[in-house]
Each structure stands twice: as C-alpha cells, then as structure tokens.
Amino acid sequence: MRMILTEPDIQDIFSVAHDLSDDDKILLRKAYDFSKNIHGGEVRFTGESFFWHPFLTAKNLAEYGMDAPSIAAGLLHDVIEDGDTSEEEVRSIFGDEIVFLVDGVSKLGKLKYQGLERHAESLRKLFIATAKDIRVIIIKIADRVHNAQTLSGHPKLEKRQRIALETRDIYAPLADRLGMVKIRGDLNDLAFMHLNPHEYAQTVAQIHEKRSREDRYIQSFRRALEQKINSCGIENIEISCHEKHVYSLYKKLTLTHMDIEKVYDVTVLRVVANDVDECYRILGIIHSAWKPLPGYIKDYIALPKPGGYQSIHTTVFSGDGGIVEVQIRTRQMHRDAMYGIAPYIRSSGGRLYITRECPERDLVITRLAQFGELIEWQKGIAHSDEFLAELHKVDLFRDRIFVFTPKSDPIDLPVDATPIDFAYTIHSDLGNHMSGARVNGKMVSLDTELRNGDMVEIITKTSAKPSRKWYDMAKTSMARKHIRAALAAIESQKR
Ligand code: MN
C-alpha cells in the first residue's frame, strides 16, 4: 500500500474559496483541527490518511464557492459516523447549523441505490426531501466527487459498481439540476470508467487519436485567434483548449450513430471574455477571418439552454483543412457552468438566501423550484441588503412522507399514516402480528402520526391480532383491506 506522508494544508482551502471573512477562517481552522484530531490515525483504503477525504471534500466545496458553514461541514462530515466523538460534542463546539448539515449528509449516506433505473427518479426525490437544505445535497456531491475520483483504489468490485451506478443515476443528474454542468460531466465520466471500462478506454483512445491528428492546426488557429483579438484592443481574455467529456462523446457516437469525423467538438477552443459585449465582438472577429460552418452558430447567450447554460458556439474552417469549434463566454458564465447555483446560496439566521451577485436570479429560482424550494421576493427584508430573496422550504411531497425501516429502506406513505400503515405496507404478516411500534427508538401508540424521516420499527408477537380499532386508525386502503380480511378470518374461526 502506498503511504502518503504529506499533510493537507488549510491554506489550500483558503486559496480556492471565493469570499471568506476572518471569522470564516477561524471557524474553518477549528473544523480542520477537530477533524484532523478525530480522523488522525485512520487510514483510507487508498493508503492515505483518512483525513484527506474530508479535507478534499471541503476543498471542493470551497472551490464551488460554498459558504463557510458548508465548507466546515465538509471537513466534519464523517466525524460522527466514523470518529470518536458525539453529535452533542460537535454541537457544543460548532453550533446547530453545522450539526444540521453534517447530520443531513449522514442521512443521505444511508439511502442506498439498488441500481434500478426506474427507481432513480424517486430516490433523487427522496434525497431532496431528506436533505431539507440544498447545501446538504451540494456537500454530498463534493463528497461523491472525491469518492468517485478514488474509486479505483476500492478493493471490493461490488462496492465500486454500486458507487458508480449511484454516481451516474443519482449524483450526476442532481449536479445537472443545480447547474453544475462541468461536475455532472466529470461524475458521468468516472462512473462510465467503472461501469463500462472497455467502452470507456475505446472512446478515450478515439479522442486522443483525433486530437493528435488535429492538434497542429488547432494550435496554430489558437495563436492566430489570440493575435487578432489582441490587435482589436481586447485584453485579459483567456483562450484554452478542452476535450469533450468521454461519456457525452460516447453517447453521441453510439446513440446517434455518428462518425467521429463529423463530430466537431471533440476538442474545442474556449474564449473567456470580460463581458457580453466583448463576446459578440470576438464572434465578429472570428467570422470576419474564418468562414463559419452553416448551421453551427449557436447563441446561447441570447437564448440560454433550458438548464441555464450560456455561451456562443461557432464552428469555423481553420483555413488549413481543419474545422474548429470555438465557445465564447464571460467569466461569470464560465463560473456558472462550473459551479451552478453553489456560489449564490448563503444562510443567515437559519434561513437560506440568494446573494445579490447572482446574475440569473430567475434561473436560480427555476432551479430551486425543482428542488422544492419556494422563493418569496422580499426586497429590503433583513437589515443587510446583501440579500435579495429569501428561500422558504416547501414540501415537494405535500401529501407524502418518507419513513425508514431499521435497515434504512425508505417507505413512502401518506402524511397522516400510522405505524399500522407502515407495517401493512411492508407485509400483511407483519401487520397481522404487530404488538407495538418504536419510532426513532421510542415506544409509541399505534395511532401515532408518523413524520418525514422517522425510523420505524414494528414489534411482533405470534399471538397478536388486528382489532376493529386498528381499522379506524389505519389511513391507507392497503392496511384497511388487510385488516378487514384478517377480522373476517377471525370471525369465521369463532363460528
Ligand atoms: Mn465522505
């Protein structure tokens, strides 16, 4: 096993974070020290000190532009589960908000995906309902990004497969809905690599082969483009070269039966400009020097994609026999394509807000609405005018609740359901022999209304039988049907 002796440096988190105050830094140092202390001796399956995992999770969050409590929760996300501390201790040091985030992350960790694609949508909804705070989902995504990156080192094939499936069917779509386009692509590629190693390797080889053939004219096109832009007086732009995500190319090639020679965005040049005006000027510069391919000019700045993606795409003849796609966007659009809504979510007094800097507030609202976060515009609320909008949590599943079996399997029930409904939903025999119920470890009466997230355990006795009272207490037609049948059977035995 490889042993890595270097130690994570908190400065690495500070240097990638977007806007930390001195107080934020004090908080993060405290979380760093606490987590290092708890995880200090543990070694991860990769051979590294376990502490690297929460550290890199937190560093991902800092890079996404998340707030300090979320970054702290990233550092602390495994201390209660794996470490030598208690929820009370963490609460006494770091307060309710951070414990709430850490707790949310461990609850999500208990939801297991069985790999059935038809269940994926309901599990994604369950994730959202369980998380209660959009930041919990983003912390879980940052955690998953690191886990997926280090998955090759995992000794168990079965576990690697499950994590890869979960990454593809649950996490990548969630990242997509948050506008984290780049992260969605990375997650899909990591999953693809483990789920279809052969196809993955083949597609990577195709990309490299095309890239090596085209590199010469892409590089000379890039130099010429840079010169032309500079000579027009536009400065401080960045031009970089990007390869298409492997999974997305694979889908394009196989699902649409396309020939890779006809795919012009295997390698693209990306121009990051200072503002929208410059983007259009750069488009003009390109089209006056190189002939564009008809039908390949897409203005996603004027007409953003449904997910909110913005950029201008054009594909031109490079003049030396090649064809190059160029994508032009502002810094802001670039950041948004990387991290979606993450940099704009902040909290104050236990409530979430969208920050003022958020450029596409309507879009963020649409995205959050998909997550069941309703936004009420209340300009001038809160004393700080940093905040434009306050988010109120609404229940996406107004009429449904999710409760858990002792093995953490989620059970979907109507809002006023009781332990009787729970038992009959699992199995009629469990219902018919129920003698009592525990909710979150405490004995309760059978007419107790269950609440979202409750852990329910049914106690049985062979001699126990349903009664007329149960029939009145049950809320689901399924439970009533079984109780009626059982009561009729008892009646007929008496006769
Ligand atoms: Mn973790």
Short mmCIF file of C-alpha atoms and ligand atoms in Angstrom, two decimals:
data_model
loop_
_atom_site.label_atom_id
_atom_site.label_comp_id
_atom_site.label_asym_id
_atom_site.label_seq_id
_atom_site.Cartn_x
_atom_site.Cartn_y
_atom_site.Cartn_z
CA MET A 1 0.00 0.00 0.00
CA ARG A 2 1.11 3.47 -0.90
CA MET A 3 1.61 5.72 2.07
CA ILE A 4 1.36 9.43 1.57
CA LEU A 5 3.11 11.34 4.26
CA THR A 6 2.28 14.89 3.28
CA GLU A 7 -0.40 16.55 5.30
CA PRO A 8 -3.31 18.62 3.98
CA ASP A 9 -2.72 22.35 4.29
CA ILE A 10 -5.66 24.55 5.30
CA GLN A 11 -4.21 27.32 3.10
CA ASP A 12 -5.22 25.22 0.07
CA ILE A 13 -8.84 25.65 1.13
CA PHE A 14 -8.44 29.38 1.74
CA SER A 15 -6.80 29.94 -1.61
CA VAL A 16 -9.62 28.37 -3.66
CA ALA A 17 -12.55 29.71 -1.59
CA HIS A 18 -14.48 32.65 -3.03
CA ASP A 19 -15.02 35.12 -0.23
CA LEU A 20 -14.07 34.16 3.30
CA SER A 21 -14.11 36.62 6.18
CA ASP A 22 -11.63 36.43 9.05
CA ASP A 23 -14.32 34.83 11.20
CA ASP A 24 -14.94 32.24 8.49
CA LYS A 25 -11.24 31.39 8.52
CA ILE A 26 -11.24 30.98 12.30
CA LEU A 27 -14.23 28.63 12.00
CA LEU A 28 -12.55 26.60 9.25
CA ARG A 29 -9.29 26.28 11.18
CA LYS A 30 -11.26 25.00 14.14
CA ALA A 31 -13.11 22.46 11.96
CA TYR A 32 -9.82 21.44 10.32
CA ASP A 33 -8.13 20.83 13.68
CA PHE A 34 -11.11 18.98 15.09
CA SER A 35 -11.48 16.70 12.06
CA LYS A 36 -7.74 16.02 11.86
CA ASN A 37 -7.73 15.13 15.51
CA ILE A 38 -10.65 12.69 15.15
CA HIS A 39 -9.53 11.06 11.89
CA GLY A 40 -5.81 11.36 12.61
CA GLY A 41 -4.94 7.71 12.99
CA GLU A 42 -7.30 6.25 10.40
CA VAL A 43 -6.01 5.07 7.05
CA ARG A 44 -8.27 5.06 3.99
CA PHE A 45 -8.36 2.16 1.51
CA THR A 46 -6.13 4.23 -0.76
CA GLY A 47 -3.35 4.04 1.83
CA GLU A 48 -3.59 7.71 2.66
CA SER A 49 -4.56 9.16 5.97
CA PHE A 50 -8.37 9.21 6.10
CA PHE A 51 -8.29 12.92 6.86
CA TRP A 52 -7.50 13.61 3.19
CA HIS A 53 -11.07 12.60 2.34
CA PRO A 54 -12.94 15.21 4.43
CA PHE A 55 -10.23 17.74 3.60
CA LEU A 56 -10.61 17.33 -0.16
CA THR A 57 -14.41 17.28 0.16
CA ALA A 58 -14.15 20.65 1.92
CA LYS A 59 -11.70 21.92 -0.68
CA ASN A 60 -14.17 21.01 -3.45
CA LEU A 61 -16.86 22.98 -1.58
CA ALA A 62 -14.54 25.97 -1.25
CA GLU A 63 -13.87 25.82 -4.97
CA TYR A 64 -17.62 25.69 -5.74
CA GLY A 65 -17.97 28.96 -3.81
CA MET A 66 -19.98 27.48 -0.94
CA ASP A 67 -20.37 29.33 2.35
CA ALA A 68 -18.16 28.73 5.40
CA PRO A 69 -20.66 26.55 7.34
CA SER A 70 -20.86 24.19 4.33
CA ILE A 71 -17.06 24.01 4.00
CA ALA A 72 -16.81 23.33 7.74
CA ALA A 73 -19.48 20.63 7.40
CA GLY A 74 -17.38 19.14 4.59
CA LEU A 75 -14.43 18.87 6.99
CA LEU A 76 -16.63 17.39 9.68
CA HIS A 77 -18.97 15.23 7.57
CA ASP A 78 -17.56 11.91 8.75
CA VAL A 79 -16.56 12.69 12.35
CA ILE A 80 -19.78 11.49 13.98
CA GLU A 81 -20.18 8.40 11.77
CA ASP A 82 -16.61 7.17 11.88
CA GLY A 83 -14.95 9.06 14.63
CA ASP A 84 -14.54 9.16 18.32
CA THR A 85 -16.97 11.99 19.11
CA SER A 86 -20.68 12.60 19.59
CA GLU A 87 -23.28 14.82 17.99
CA GLU A 88 -23.52 16.72 21.29
CA GLU A 89 -19.82 17.47 21.32
CA VAL A 90 -19.86 18.70 17.72
CA ARG A 91 -22.94 20.80 18.52
CA SER A 92 -21.33 22.36 21.56
CA ILE A 93 -18.28 23.41 19.53
CA PHE A 94 -19.75 24.24 16.13
CA GLY A 95 -23.42 25.01 16.78
CA ASP A 96 -26.77 23.89 15.35
CA GLU A 97 -26.33 24.89 11.72
CA ILE A 98 -23.19 22.83 11.14
CA VAL A 99 -24.56 19.82 13.04
CA PHE A 100 -27.71 20.07 10.92
CA LEU A 101 -25.61 19.95 7.72
CA VAL A 102 -23.41 17.08 8.96
CA ASP A 103 -26.46 15.16 10.08
CA GLY A 104 -28.15 15.69 6.70
CA VAL A 105 -25.08 14.35 4.92
CA SER A 106 -25.01 11.17 7.01
CA LYS A 107 -28.76 10.63 6.47
CA LEU A 108 -28.22 10.80 2.70
CA GLY A 109 -25.33 8.37 3.05
CA LYS A 110 -27.76 5.80 4.43
CA LEU A 111 -30.01 5.83 1.35
CA LYS A 112 -28.79 3.04 -0.86
CA TYR A 113 -29.44 2.83 -4.57
CA GLN A 114 -30.14 -0.66 -5.82
CA GLY A 115 -29.21 0.19 -9.38
CA LEU A 116 -32.74 0.01 -10.81
CA GLU A 117 -33.03 2.92 -13.18
CA ARG A 118 -36.80 3.04 -12.75
CA HIS A 119 -36.23 3.80 -9.06
CA ALA A 120 -33.69 6.52 -9.72
CA GLU A 121 -36.18 9.38 -10.02
CA SER A 122 -37.91 8.52 -6.75
CA LEU A 123 -34.59 8.13 -4.99
CA ARG A 124 -33.49 11.55 -6.29
CA LYS A 125 -36.72 12.99 -4.86
CA LEU A 126 -36.11 11.19 -1.60
CA PHE A 127 -32.61 12.67 -1.49
CA ILE A 128 -34.05 16.13 -1.86
CA ALA A 129 -36.74 15.53 0.76
CA THR A 130 -34.23 14.05 3.20
CA ALA A 131 -31.62 16.76 2.69
CA LYS A 132 -34.03 19.53 3.78
CA ASP A 133 -31.39 22.11 2.79
CA ILE A 134 -29.96 22.40 -0.70
CA ARG A 135 -26.46 22.78 0.80
CA VAL A 136 -26.65 19.22 2.13
CA ILE A 137 -27.02 17.96 -1.46
CA ILE A 138 -24.06 20.04 -2.61
CA ILE A 139 -21.89 18.74 0.27
CA LYS A 140 -22.87 15.22 -0.70
CA ILE A 141 -21.92 15.96 -4.32
CA ALA A 142 -18.49 17.26 -3.22
CA ASP A 143 -18.06 14.12 -1.08
CA ARG A 144 -19.06 11.94 -4.03
CA VAL A 145 -16.69 13.70 -6.42
CA HIS A 146 -13.75 12.72 -4.18
CA ASN A 147 -15.07 9.19 -3.61
CA ALA A 148 -15.55 8.66 -7.34
CA GLN A 149 -12.07 10.00 -8.10
CA THR A 150 -10.51 7.50 -5.70
CA LEU A 151 -12.85 4.62 -6.56
CA SER A 152 -10.19 2.64 -8.47
CA GLY A 153 -8.43 2.03 -5.17
CA HIS A 154 -11.52 0.41 -3.63
CA PRO A 155 -10.87 -3.27 -3.01
CA LYS A 156 -14.46 -4.52 -3.49
CA LEU A 157 -15.78 -4.79 -7.05
CA GLU A 158 -19.40 -4.93 -5.87
CA LYS A 159 -18.99 -1.69 -3.95
CA ARG A 160 -17.23 0.00 -6.86
CA GLN A 161 -20.15 -0.95 -9.12
CA ARG A 162 -22.77 0.33 -6.69
CA ILE A 163 -20.97 3.64 -6.18
CA ALA A 164 -20.51 4.07 -9.93
CA LEU A 165 -24.23 3.40 -10.62
CA GLU A 166 -25.27 5.77 -7.87
CA THR A 167 -22.91 8.39 -9.26
CA ARG A 168 -24.39 8.09 -12.76
CA ASP A 169 -28.07 7.79 -11.86
CA ILE A 170 -28.37 9.93 -8.72
CA TYR A 171 -25.47 12.36 -8.29
CA ALA A 172 -24.79 13.39 -11.89
CA PRO A 173 -28.49 14.28 -12.51
CA LEU A 174 -28.62 16.20 -9.22
CA ALA A 175 -25.49 18.16 -10.18
CA ASP A 176 -27.14 18.87 -13.52
CA ARG A 177 -30.27 20.24 -11.89
CA LEU A 178 -28.09 22.56 -9.81
CA GLY A 179 -26.46 23.85 -13.00
CA MET A 180 -23.09 22.24 -12.15
CA VAL A 181 -22.52 21.23 -15.75
CA LYS A 182 -18.79 20.55 -15.52
CA ILE A 183 -19.19 18.48 -12.36
CA ARG A 184 -22.02 16.48 -13.93
CA GLY A 185 -19.68 15.67 -16.84
CA ASP A 186 -16.84 14.64 -14.51
CA LEU A 187 -19.14 12.41 -12.44
CA ASN A 188 -20.54 10.73 -15.55
CA ASP A 189 -17.04 10.03 -16.86
CA LEU A 190 -15.88 8.50 -13.56
CA ALA A 191 -18.99 6.30 -13.45
CA PHE A 192 -18.60 5.29 -17.10
CA MET A 193 -14.97 4.30 -16.48
CA HIS A 194 -16.06 1.79 -13.83
CA LEU A 195 -19.29 0.58 -15.38
CA ASN A 196 -18.08 0.12 -18.96
CA PRO A 197 -14.27 0.04 -18.76
CA HIS A 198 -13.91 -1.36 -22.28
CA GLU A 199 -16.12 1.27 -23.98
CA TYR A 200 -14.52 3.96 -21.85
CA ALA A 201 -10.99 3.02 -22.93
CA GLN A 202 -12.08 2.79 -26.56
CA THR A 203 -13.67 6.25 -26.50
CA VAL A 204 -10.65 7.80 -24.79
CA ALA A 205 -8.42 6.26 -27.46
CA GLN A 206 -10.65 7.75 -30.20
CA ILE A 207 -10.44 11.18 -28.59
CA HIS A 208 -6.65 11.01 -28.35
CA GLU A 209 -6.29 9.78 -31.88
CA LYS A 210 -8.41 12.64 -33.28
CA ARG A 211 -6.71 15.15 -31.04
CA SER A 212 -3.23 14.16 -32.14
CA ARG A 213 -4.22 14.46 -35.81
CA GLU A 214 -5.83 17.86 -35.27
CA ASP A 215 -3.51 19.36 -32.70
CA ARG A 216 -1.26 21.09 -35.23
CA TYR A 217 -3.99 23.21 -36.81
CA ILE A 218 -5.85 23.76 -33.51
CA GLN A 219 -2.70 25.24 -32.01
CA SER A 220 -1.96 27.47 -34.98
CA PHE A 221 -5.61 28.56 -35.10
CA ARG A 222 -5.40 29.39 -31.42
CA ARG A 223 -2.32 31.58 -31.87
CA ALA A 224 -3.88 33.40 -34.82
CA LEU A 225 -7.11 33.95 -32.89
CA GLU A 226 -5.28 35.36 -29.90
CA GLN A 227 -3.37 37.80 -32.09
CA LYS A 228 -6.50 39.00 -33.87
CA ILE A 229 -8.38 39.54 -30.61
CA ASN A 230 -5.44 41.44 -29.07
CA SER A 231 -4.98 43.59 -32.16
CA CYS A 232 -8.61 44.73 -31.74
CA GLY A 233 -7.73 46.09 -28.30
CA ILE A 234 -9.47 43.38 -26.27
CA GLU A 235 -7.29 42.39 -23.34
CA ASN A 236 -7.35 39.99 -20.40
CA ILE A 237 -9.10 37.21 -22.21
CA GLU A 238 -8.25 33.56 -21.73
CA ILE A 239 -8.17 31.03 -24.52
CA SER A 240 -7.95 27.38 -23.57
CA CYS A 241 -8.32 24.02 -25.22
CA HIS A 242 -10.82 21.43 -23.95
CA GLU A 243 -11.65 17.87 -24.77
CA LYS A 244 -15.24 16.72 -24.74
CA HIS A 245 -16.33 14.61 -21.78
CA VAL A 246 -15.84 10.94 -22.63
CA TYR A 247 -19.32 9.75 -21.70
CA SER A 248 -21.02 12.52 -23.61
CA LEU A 249 -18.98 11.74 -26.75
CA TYR A 250 -19.71 8.03 -26.31
CA LYS A 251 -23.44 8.75 -26.20
CA LYS A 252 -23.22 10.99 -29.24
CA LEU A 253 -21.34 8.36 -31.21
CA THR A 254 -23.39 5.32 -30.28
CA LEU A 255 -26.89 6.65 -29.77
CA THR A 256 -26.87 8.85 -32.85
CA HIS A 257 -24.70 6.50 -34.94
CA MET A 258 -22.37 9.34 -35.66
CA ASP A 259 -18.98 9.21 -37.27
CA ILE A 260 -16.31 10.81 -35.07
CA GLU A 261 -15.04 12.69 -38.13
CA LYS A 262 -18.37 14.52 -38.21
CA VAL A 263 -18.15 15.47 -34.53
CA TYR A 264 -16.53 18.89 -34.45
CA ASP A 265 -16.49 19.46 -30.70
CA VAL A 266 -14.17 16.62 -29.64
CA THR A 267 -11.63 19.37 -28.93
CA VAL A 268 -12.91 22.92 -28.56
CA LEU A 269 -11.28 26.28 -28.01
CA ARG A 270 -12.85 28.26 -25.21
CA VAL A 271 -12.54 32.01 -25.07
CA VAL A 272 -13.36 33.60 -21.72
CA ALA A 273 -14.03 37.32 -22.13
CA ASN A 274 -14.72 40.13 -19.69
CA ASP A 275 -18.30 40.98 -20.64
CA VAL A 276 -21.14 40.13 -23.03
CA ASP A 277 -20.25 42.97 -25.38
CA GLU A 278 -16.77 41.53 -25.86
CA CYS A 279 -18.24 38.08 -26.55
CA TYR A 280 -20.14 39.45 -29.58
CA ARG A 281 -17.13 41.44 -30.75
CA ILE A 282 -14.99 38.30 -30.59
CA LEU A 283 -17.63 36.40 -32.57
CA GLY A 284 -17.41 39.15 -35.21
CA ILE A 285 -13.61 38.93 -35.26
CA ILE A 286 -13.77 35.17 -35.79
CA HIS A 287 -16.37 35.27 -38.56
CA SER A 288 -14.59 38.02 -40.46
CA ALA A 289 -11.38 35.98 -40.52
CA TRP A 290 -12.64 32.40 -40.84
CA LYS A 291 -15.69 31.08 -42.67
CA PRO A 292 -18.27 29.54 -40.31
CA LEU A 293 -20.00 26.24 -41.00
CA PRO A 294 -23.64 26.95 -41.80
CA GLY A 295 -25.99 25.72 -39.09
CA TYR A 296 -23.32 25.57 -36.39
CA ILE A 297 -23.67 29.06 -34.91
CA LYS A 298 -25.48 28.89 -31.59
CA ASP A 299 -26.12 31.93 -29.46
CA TYR A 300 -26.81 30.53 -26.01
CA ILE A 301 -26.15 33.97 -24.54
CA ALA A 302 -29.27 35.47 -26.08
CA LEU A 303 -31.08 32.13 -25.82
CA PRO A 304 -29.74 30.17 -22.82
CA LYS A 305 -30.20 26.40 -22.78
CA PRO A 306 -33.08 25.17 -20.58
CA GLY A 307 -30.62 24.40 -17.77
CA GLY A 308 -29.33 27.99 -17.96
CA TYR A 309 -26.11 27.30 -19.85
CA GLN A 310 -24.79 30.41 -21.63
CA SER A 311 -22.07 30.71 -24.30
CA ILE A 312 -21.79 31.46 -28.00
CA HIS A 313 -20.72 28.45 -30.05
CA THR A 314 -19.45 28.67 -33.58
CA THR A 315 -17.62 26.19 -35.79
CA VAL A 316 -15.28 27.51 -38.46
CA PHE A 317 -12.96 26.28 -41.20
CA SER A 318 -9.47 26.88 -39.85
CA GLY A 319 -8.07 27.53 -43.33
CA ASP A 320 -5.57 24.66 -43.35
CA GLY A 321 -8.09 21.91 -43.89
CA GLY A 322 -9.36 21.70 -40.32
CA ILE A 323 -12.62 22.51 -38.60
CA VAL A 324 -12.61 24.07 -35.11
CA GLU A 325 -15.38 24.80 -32.64
CA VAL A 326 -14.98 27.96 -30.56
CA GLN A 327 -17.03 28.73 -27.44
CA ILE A 328 -17.18 32.30 -26.22
CA ARG A 329 -18.45 33.26 -22.78
CA THR A 330 -17.90 35.71 -19.94
CA ARG A 331 -16.07 34.85 -16.70
CA GLN A 332 -19.40 34.80 -14.93
CA MET A 333 -20.91 32.37 -17.44
CA HIS A 334 -17.81 30.23 -17.13
CA ARG A 335 -18.10 30.11 -13.36
CA ASP A 336 -21.80 29.34 -13.60
CA ALA A 337 -21.15 26.42 -15.95
CA MET A 338 -18.66 25.06 -13.42
CA TYR A 339 -20.48 25.54 -10.14
CA GLY A 340 -24.11 26.37 -10.96
CA ILE A 341 -26.01 27.91 -8.08
CA ALA A 342 -23.49 26.91 -5.37
CA PRO A 343 -21.76 30.33 -5.07
CA TYR A 344 -25.05 32.16 -4.61
CA ILE A 345 -26.57 30.26 -1.71
CA ARG A 346 -25.93 31.77 1.68
CA SER A 347 -27.60 31.43 5.06
CA SER A 348 -28.47 33.82 7.80
CA GLY A 349 -30.34 33.14 11.00
CA GLY A 350 -31.10 29.61 9.86
CA ARG A 351 -32.56 30.69 6.52
CA LEU A 352 -31.23 30.42 3.03
CA TYR A 353 -30.80 33.35 0.69
CA ILE A 354 -29.68 34.04 -2.84
CA THR A 355 -26.93 36.63 -2.91
CA ARG A 356 -27.14 39.87 -4.78
CA GLU A 357 -24.29 38.98 -7.13
CA CYS A 358 -26.33 36.19 -8.62
CA PRO A 359 -26.67 37.18 -12.29
CA GLU A 360 -29.54 34.95 -13.33
CA ARG A 361 -31.84 35.07 -10.39
CA ASP A 362 -34.83 33.85 -12.39
CA LEU A 363 -32.85 30.84 -13.38
CA VAL A 364 -31.78 30.09 -9.84
CA ILE A 365 -35.40 30.35 -8.82
CA THR A 366 -36.39 27.88 -11.50
CA ARG A 367 -33.68 25.51 -10.40
CA LEU A 368 -34.55 25.77 -6.75
CA ALA A 369 -38.25 25.34 -7.54
CA GLN A 370 -37.33 21.95 -8.97
CA PHE A 371 -35.86 21.17 -5.60
CA GLY A 372 -38.97 22.25 -3.80
CA GLU A 373 -37.50 25.50 -2.52
CA LEU A 374 -40.04 28.26 -2.96
CA ILE A 375 -38.70 31.73 -3.20
CA GLU A 376 -40.52 34.76 -1.96
CA TRP A 377 -39.32 38.09 -3.11
CA GLN A 378 -38.95 40.33 -0.13
CA LYS A 379 -36.77 43.21 -1.12
CA GLY A 380 -35.45 45.08 1.83
CA ILE A 381 -36.07 42.36 4.36
CA ALA A 382 -33.21 41.60 6.73
CA HIS A 383 -31.05 44.55 7.59
CA SER A 384 -28.34 43.52 5.24
CA ASP A 385 -29.23 44.40 1.67
CA GLU A 386 -26.78 41.72 0.60
CA PHE A 387 -29.76 39.53 0.20
CA LEU A 388 -32.43 39.91 -2.38
CA ALA A 389 -34.54 36.92 -1.84
CA GLU A 390 -35.39 34.60 0.95
CA LEU A 391 -35.95 30.98 0.32
CA HIS A 392 -38.68 29.14 2.08
CA LYS A 393 -38.73 25.44 2.13
CA VAL A 394 -41.93 23.95 0.82
CA ASP A 395 -42.68 20.32 0.79
CA LEU A 396 -42.42 18.90 -2.69
CA PHE A 397 -44.29 15.93 -1.42
CA ARG A 398 -47.05 17.80 0.26
CA ASP A 399 -49.17 14.68 0.66
CA ARG A 400 -46.45 12.11 1.13
CA ILE A 401 -43.88 11.32 3.78
CA PHE A 402 -40.83 9.07 3.70
CA VAL A 403 -40.04 6.99 6.76
CA PHE A 404 -37.33 4.40 7.20
CA THR A 405 -37.15 0.76 8.22
CA PRO A 406 -34.45 -0.15 10.79
CA LYS A 407 -32.34 -1.14 7.75
CA SER A 408 -32.81 2.37 6.32
CA ASP A 409 -35.06 1.29 3.45
CA PRO A 410 -37.33 4.22 2.60
CA ILE A 411 -41.08 3.65 2.78
CA ASP A 412 -43.39 6.11 1.05
CA LEU A 413 -46.66 6.82 2.96
CA PRO A 414 -49.44 9.44 3.04
CA VAL A 415 -48.93 12.32 5.51
CA ASP A 416 -51.13 11.15 8.36
CA ALA A 417 -50.03 7.50 8.21
CA THR A 418 -49.56 5.50 11.43
CA PRO A 419 -47.30 2.55 12.36
CA ILE A 420 -50.21 0.33 11.31
CA ASP A 421 -49.98 1.63 7.75
CA PHE A 422 -46.23 1.23 7.83
CA ALA A 423 -46.43 -2.40 8.93
CA TYR A 424 -49.02 -3.37 6.31
CA THR A 425 -47.09 -1.56 3.57
CA ILE A 426 -44.13 -3.81 4.29
CA HIS A 427 -46.02 -7.09 4.62
CA SER A 428 -49.50 -8.25 5.69
CA ASP A 429 -47.96 -10.79 8.11
CA LEU A 430 -46.02 -8.02 9.81
CA GLY A 431 -49.27 -6.05 10.22
CA ASN A 432 -51.30 -9.03 11.38
CA HIS A 433 -48.87 -9.89 14.18
CA MET A 434 -47.98 -6.41 15.31
CA SER A 435 -47.98 -5.90 19.07
CA GLY A 436 -46.29 -2.49 19.26
CA ALA A 437 -44.10 0.05 17.49
CA ARG A 438 -41.00 2.11 18.12
CA VAL A 439 -40.43 5.41 16.38
CA ASN A 440 -36.86 6.74 16.50
CA GLY A 441 -36.16 4.25 19.26
CA LYS A 442 -39.14 5.14 21.49
CA MET A 443 -42.25 3.04 22.09
CA VAL A 444 -45.33 4.78 20.69
CA SER A 445 -49.05 4.04 20.48
CA LEU A 446 -50.25 2.55 17.20
CA ASP A 447 -52.24 5.65 16.25
CA THR A 448 -49.15 7.92 16.32
CA GLU A 449 -48.89 10.03 13.18
CA LEU A 450 -45.56 9.34 11.51
CA ARG A 451 -43.38 12.16 10.30
CA ASN A 452 -40.92 12.57 7.45
CA GLY A 453 -37.63 10.86 8.23
CA ASP A 454 -38.90 8.79 11.18
CA MET A 455 -37.26 5.44 11.72
CA VAL A 456 -40.00 2.93 12.45
CA GLU A 457 -39.62 -0.49 13.98
CA ILE A 458 -42.53 -2.91 14.34
CA ILE A 459 -42.62 -5.31 17.28
CA THR A 460 -44.44 -8.58 16.67
CA LYS A 461 -45.88 -11.39 18.73
CA THR A 462 -47.27 -14.62 17.25
CA SER A 463 -50.40 -14.26 19.40
CA ALA A 464 -51.07 -10.64 18.34
CA LYS A 465 -54.06 -9.99 16.06
CA PRO A 466 -55.69 -6.99 14.40
CA SER A 467 -58.70 -5.34 16.04
CA ARG A 468 -61.61 -3.21 14.87
CA LYS A 469 -59.78 -0.20 16.39
CA TRP A 470 -56.85 -0.71 14.06
CA TYR A 471 -59.21 -0.46 11.14
CA ASP A 472 -60.25 3.01 12.29
CA MET A 473 -56.66 4.10 12.94
CA ALA A 474 -55.33 2.97 9.55
CA LYS A 475 -55.11 5.61 6.82
CA THR A 476 -54.09 3.58 3.78
CA SER A 477 -56.58 1.47 1.87
CA MET A 478 -53.96 -1.27 1.73
CA ALA A 479 -53.86 -1.57 5.55
CA ARG A 480 -57.66 -1.42 5.79
CA LYS A 481 -58.07 -4.13 3.20
CA HIS A 482 -55.73 -6.47 5.07
CA ILE A 483 -57.29 -5.68 8.46
CA ARG A 484 -60.80 -6.33 7.11
CA ALA A 485 -59.67 -9.65 5.68
CA ALA A 486 -57.96 -10.64 8.95
CA LEU A 487 -61.03 -9.63 11.03
CA ALA A 488 -63.29 -11.68 8.78
CA ALA A 489 -60.98 -14.70 9.16
CA ILE A 490 -61.03 -14.35 12.97
CA GLU A 491 -64.85 -14.11 12.89
CA SER A 492 -65.20 -17.23 10.78
CA GLN A 493 -62.91 -19.18 13.14
CA LYS A 494 -65.13 -18.28 16.08
CA ARG A 495 -68.17 -19.73 14.37
MN MN B 1 -17.45 11.02 2.99
#
